[in-house]
CSV table of C-alpha atoms in Angstrom, one decimal:
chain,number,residue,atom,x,y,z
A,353,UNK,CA,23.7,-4.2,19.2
A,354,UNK,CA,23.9,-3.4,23.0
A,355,UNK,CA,21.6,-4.2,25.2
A,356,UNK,CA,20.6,-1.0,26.6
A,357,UNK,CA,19.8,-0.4,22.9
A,358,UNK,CA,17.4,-2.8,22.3
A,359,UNK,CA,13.8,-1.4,21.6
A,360,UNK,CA,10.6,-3.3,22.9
A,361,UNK,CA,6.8,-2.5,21.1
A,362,UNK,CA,5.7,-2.2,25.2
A,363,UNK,CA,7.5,0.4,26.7
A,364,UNK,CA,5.5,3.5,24.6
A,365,UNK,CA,4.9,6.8,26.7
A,366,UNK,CA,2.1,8.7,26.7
A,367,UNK,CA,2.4,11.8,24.4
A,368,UNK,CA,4.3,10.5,22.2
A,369,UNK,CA,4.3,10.5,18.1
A,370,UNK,CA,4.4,7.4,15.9
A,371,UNK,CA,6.0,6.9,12.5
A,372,UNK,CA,6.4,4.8,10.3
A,373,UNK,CA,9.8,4.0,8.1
A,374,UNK,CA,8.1,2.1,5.3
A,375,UNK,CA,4.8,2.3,3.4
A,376,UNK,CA,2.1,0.0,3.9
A,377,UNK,CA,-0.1,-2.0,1.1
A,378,UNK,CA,2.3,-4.7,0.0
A,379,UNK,CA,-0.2,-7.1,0.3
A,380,UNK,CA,-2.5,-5.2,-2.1
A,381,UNK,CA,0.3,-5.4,-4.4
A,382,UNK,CA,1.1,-8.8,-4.2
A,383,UNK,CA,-2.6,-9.8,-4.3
A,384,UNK,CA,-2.7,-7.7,-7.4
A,385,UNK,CA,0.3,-9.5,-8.8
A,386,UNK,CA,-1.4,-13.0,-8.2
A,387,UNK,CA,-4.5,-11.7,-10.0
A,388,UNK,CA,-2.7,-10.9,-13.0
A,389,UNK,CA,-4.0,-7.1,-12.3
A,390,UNK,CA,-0.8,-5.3,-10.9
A,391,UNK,CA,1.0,-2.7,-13.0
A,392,UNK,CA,5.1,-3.0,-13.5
A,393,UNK,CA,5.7,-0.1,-12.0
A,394,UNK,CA,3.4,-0.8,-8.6
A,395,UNK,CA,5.1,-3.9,-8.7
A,396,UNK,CA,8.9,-2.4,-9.0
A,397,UNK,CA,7.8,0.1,-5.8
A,398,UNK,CA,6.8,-2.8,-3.8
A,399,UNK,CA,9.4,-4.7,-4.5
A,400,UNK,CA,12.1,-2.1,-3.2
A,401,UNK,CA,10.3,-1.4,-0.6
A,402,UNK,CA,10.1,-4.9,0.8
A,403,UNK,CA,14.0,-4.8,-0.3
A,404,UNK,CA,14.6,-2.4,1.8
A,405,UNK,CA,16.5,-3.5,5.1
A,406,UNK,CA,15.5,-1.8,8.4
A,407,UNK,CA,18.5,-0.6,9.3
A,408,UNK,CA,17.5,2.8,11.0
A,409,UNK,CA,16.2,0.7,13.8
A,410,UNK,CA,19.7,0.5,14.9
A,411,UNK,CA,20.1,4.1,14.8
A,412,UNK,CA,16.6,4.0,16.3
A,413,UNK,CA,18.0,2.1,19.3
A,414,UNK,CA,21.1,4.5,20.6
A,415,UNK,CA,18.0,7.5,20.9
A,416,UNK,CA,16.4,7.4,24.1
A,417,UNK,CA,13.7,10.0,22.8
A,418,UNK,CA,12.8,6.5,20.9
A,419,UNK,CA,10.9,4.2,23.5
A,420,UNK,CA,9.3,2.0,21.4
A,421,UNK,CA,9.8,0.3,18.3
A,422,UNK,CA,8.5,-3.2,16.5
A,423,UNK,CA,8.9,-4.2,12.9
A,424,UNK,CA,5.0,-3.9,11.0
A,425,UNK,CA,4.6,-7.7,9.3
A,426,UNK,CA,1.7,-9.9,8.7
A,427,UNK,CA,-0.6,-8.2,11.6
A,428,UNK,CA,-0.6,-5.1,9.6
A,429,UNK,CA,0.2,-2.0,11.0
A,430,UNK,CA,-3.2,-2.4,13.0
A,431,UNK,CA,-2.1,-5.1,14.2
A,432,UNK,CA,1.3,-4.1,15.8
A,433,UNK,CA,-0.4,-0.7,16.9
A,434,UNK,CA,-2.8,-2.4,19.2
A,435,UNK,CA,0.2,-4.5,20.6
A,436,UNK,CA,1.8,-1.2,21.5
A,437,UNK,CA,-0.9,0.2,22.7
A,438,UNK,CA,-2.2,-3.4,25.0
A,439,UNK,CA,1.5,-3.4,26.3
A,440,UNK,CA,2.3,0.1,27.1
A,441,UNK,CA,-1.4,0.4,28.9
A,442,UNK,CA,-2.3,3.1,26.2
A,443,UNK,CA,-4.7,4.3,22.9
A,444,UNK,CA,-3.6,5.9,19.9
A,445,UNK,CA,-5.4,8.4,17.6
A,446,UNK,CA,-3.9,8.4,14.0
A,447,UNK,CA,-4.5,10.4,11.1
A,448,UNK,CA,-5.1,8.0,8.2
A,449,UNK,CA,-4.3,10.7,5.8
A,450,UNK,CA,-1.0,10.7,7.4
A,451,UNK,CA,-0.2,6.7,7.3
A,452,UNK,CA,2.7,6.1,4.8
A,453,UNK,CA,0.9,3.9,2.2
A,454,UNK,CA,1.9,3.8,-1.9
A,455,UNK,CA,-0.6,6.2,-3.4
A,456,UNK,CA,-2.0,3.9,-5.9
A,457,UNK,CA,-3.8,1.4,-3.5
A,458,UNK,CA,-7.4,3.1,-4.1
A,459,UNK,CA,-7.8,1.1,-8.0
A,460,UNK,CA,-6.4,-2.3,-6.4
A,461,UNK,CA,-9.1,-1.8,-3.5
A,462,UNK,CA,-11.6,-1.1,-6.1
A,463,UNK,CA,-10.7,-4.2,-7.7
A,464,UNK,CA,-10.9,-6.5,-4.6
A,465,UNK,CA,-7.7,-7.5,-4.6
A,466,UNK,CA,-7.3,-7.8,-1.0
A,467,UNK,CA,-5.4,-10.6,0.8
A,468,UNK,CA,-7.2,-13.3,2.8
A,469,UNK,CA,-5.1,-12.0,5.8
A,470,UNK,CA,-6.7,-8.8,5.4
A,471,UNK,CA,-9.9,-10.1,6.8
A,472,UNK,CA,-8.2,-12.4,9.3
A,473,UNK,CA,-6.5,-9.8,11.2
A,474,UNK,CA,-9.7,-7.9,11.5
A,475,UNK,CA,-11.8,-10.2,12.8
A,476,UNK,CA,-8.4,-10.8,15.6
A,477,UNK,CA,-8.2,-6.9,16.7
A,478,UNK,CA,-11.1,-4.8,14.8
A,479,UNK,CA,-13.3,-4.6,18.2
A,480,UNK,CA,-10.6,-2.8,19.3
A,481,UNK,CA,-10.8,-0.5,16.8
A,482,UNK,CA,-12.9,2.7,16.5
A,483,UNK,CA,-15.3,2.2,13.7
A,484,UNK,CA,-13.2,3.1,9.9
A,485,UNK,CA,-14.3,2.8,6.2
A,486,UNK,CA,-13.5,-0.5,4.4
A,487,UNK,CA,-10.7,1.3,2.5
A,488,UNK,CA,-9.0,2.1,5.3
A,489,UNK,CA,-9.2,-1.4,6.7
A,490,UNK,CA,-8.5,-2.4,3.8
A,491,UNK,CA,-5.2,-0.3,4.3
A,492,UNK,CA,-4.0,-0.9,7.9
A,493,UNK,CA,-5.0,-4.4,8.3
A,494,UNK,CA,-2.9,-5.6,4.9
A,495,UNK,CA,-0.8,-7.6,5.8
A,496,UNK,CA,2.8,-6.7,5.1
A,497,UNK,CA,5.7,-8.5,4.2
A,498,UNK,CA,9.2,-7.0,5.0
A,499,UNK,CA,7.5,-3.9,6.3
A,500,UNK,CA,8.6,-1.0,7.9
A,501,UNK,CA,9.2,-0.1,12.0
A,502,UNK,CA,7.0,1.2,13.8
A,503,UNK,CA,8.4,3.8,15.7
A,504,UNK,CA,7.1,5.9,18.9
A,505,UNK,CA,9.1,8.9,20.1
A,506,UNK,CA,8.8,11.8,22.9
A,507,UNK,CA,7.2,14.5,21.3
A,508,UNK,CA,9.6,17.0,22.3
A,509,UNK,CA,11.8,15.4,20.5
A,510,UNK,CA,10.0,15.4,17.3
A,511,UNK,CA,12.0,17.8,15.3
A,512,UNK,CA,15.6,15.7,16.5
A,513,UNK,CA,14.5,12.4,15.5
A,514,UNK,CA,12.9,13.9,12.0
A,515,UNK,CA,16.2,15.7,11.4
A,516,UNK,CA,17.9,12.0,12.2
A,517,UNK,CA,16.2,10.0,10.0
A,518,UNK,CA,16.5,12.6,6.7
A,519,UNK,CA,20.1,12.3,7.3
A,520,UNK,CA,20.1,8.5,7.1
A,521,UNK,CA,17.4,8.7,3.7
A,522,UNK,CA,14.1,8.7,5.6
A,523,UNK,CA,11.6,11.3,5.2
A,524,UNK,CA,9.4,10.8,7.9
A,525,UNK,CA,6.1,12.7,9.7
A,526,UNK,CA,4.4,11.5,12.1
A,527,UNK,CA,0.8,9.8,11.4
A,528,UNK,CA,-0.5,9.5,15.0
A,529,UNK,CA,-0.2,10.5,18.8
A,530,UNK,CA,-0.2,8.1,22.1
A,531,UNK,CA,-2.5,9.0,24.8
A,532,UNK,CA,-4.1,7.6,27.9
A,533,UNK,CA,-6.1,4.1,27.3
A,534,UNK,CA,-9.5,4.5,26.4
A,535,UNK,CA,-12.5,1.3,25.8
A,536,UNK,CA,-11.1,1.5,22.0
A,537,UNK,CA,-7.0,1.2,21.4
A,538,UNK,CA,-7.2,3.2,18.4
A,539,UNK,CA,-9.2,6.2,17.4
């Protein structure tokens, strides 16, 4: 990779969209697997998604309408969010409806199977959060392991970089917007 490729999680603009490559709730699943509660199939998912190499991110790199990026890991896409947002001197608003996240996380919430990290990473950055329902803490804080990038890109340039990622397998929207730092990072 060249230099003047690399991608840093502090150098986010104002305006621009995030995205996300991978789905988030691994840890759900994995909990769920240690619990003796997780279903084969919500297993198989997880496991190919954590299988999964980020490879975009070099294709990611070479696109200067990309000027951010930062893998999502054991923070939790919460986590690395806020880290964008502290570094690039910004806030973020985000749909949660829009967050890539398996769609069968609601019955393994219901069931507590939660990681312990989970709780952890809120008490480390959820004053910096606007205030959200337990599920959906439940969601963004999970720790992840082999999770996706986290990706912010000019707005104008929305339709490109969507058009660049379906031609390398990614079906991607965006979940959120940057914006000019407020007293809460995310909204």
């Amino acid at each position: 990779m060249k230099k003047e490729n690399l991608k840093r999680n502090d150098t986010a603009k104002e305006g621009s969209l995030l995205y996300l490559t991978k789905p988030v709730g691994i840890g759900i699943v994995t909990t769920a697997q240690k619990k003796g509660i997780v279903k084969q199939e919500h297993l198989q998912k997880a496991t190919d998604t954590m299988l999964t190499l980020n490879k975009p991110g070099a294709q990611f790199g070479k696109m200067n309408y990309v000027n951010a990026m930062t893998d999502v890991t054991g923070f939790g896409l919460l986590g690395h969010l806020c880290e964008m947002c502290e570094g690039s001197g910004l806030s973020a608003e985000i749909n949660f409806s829009d967050v890539p996240c398996f769609d069968f996380l609601h019955e393994y919430i219901q069931q507590k199977s939660m990681p312990g990290g989970t709780q952890r990473n809120w008490e480390s950055y959820g004053h910096k959060i606007s205030s959200i329902s337990e599920e959906q803490k439940s969601i963004l804080a999970d720790p992840q392991t082999s999770g996706g990038l986290l990706v912010s890109v000019d707005a104008d340039k929305k339709n490109e970089f969507e058009k660049l990622a379906l031609s390398i397998g990614l079906e991607l929207r965006s979940f959120g917007k940057l914006g000019k730092r407020l007293e809460k990072l995310l909204a």
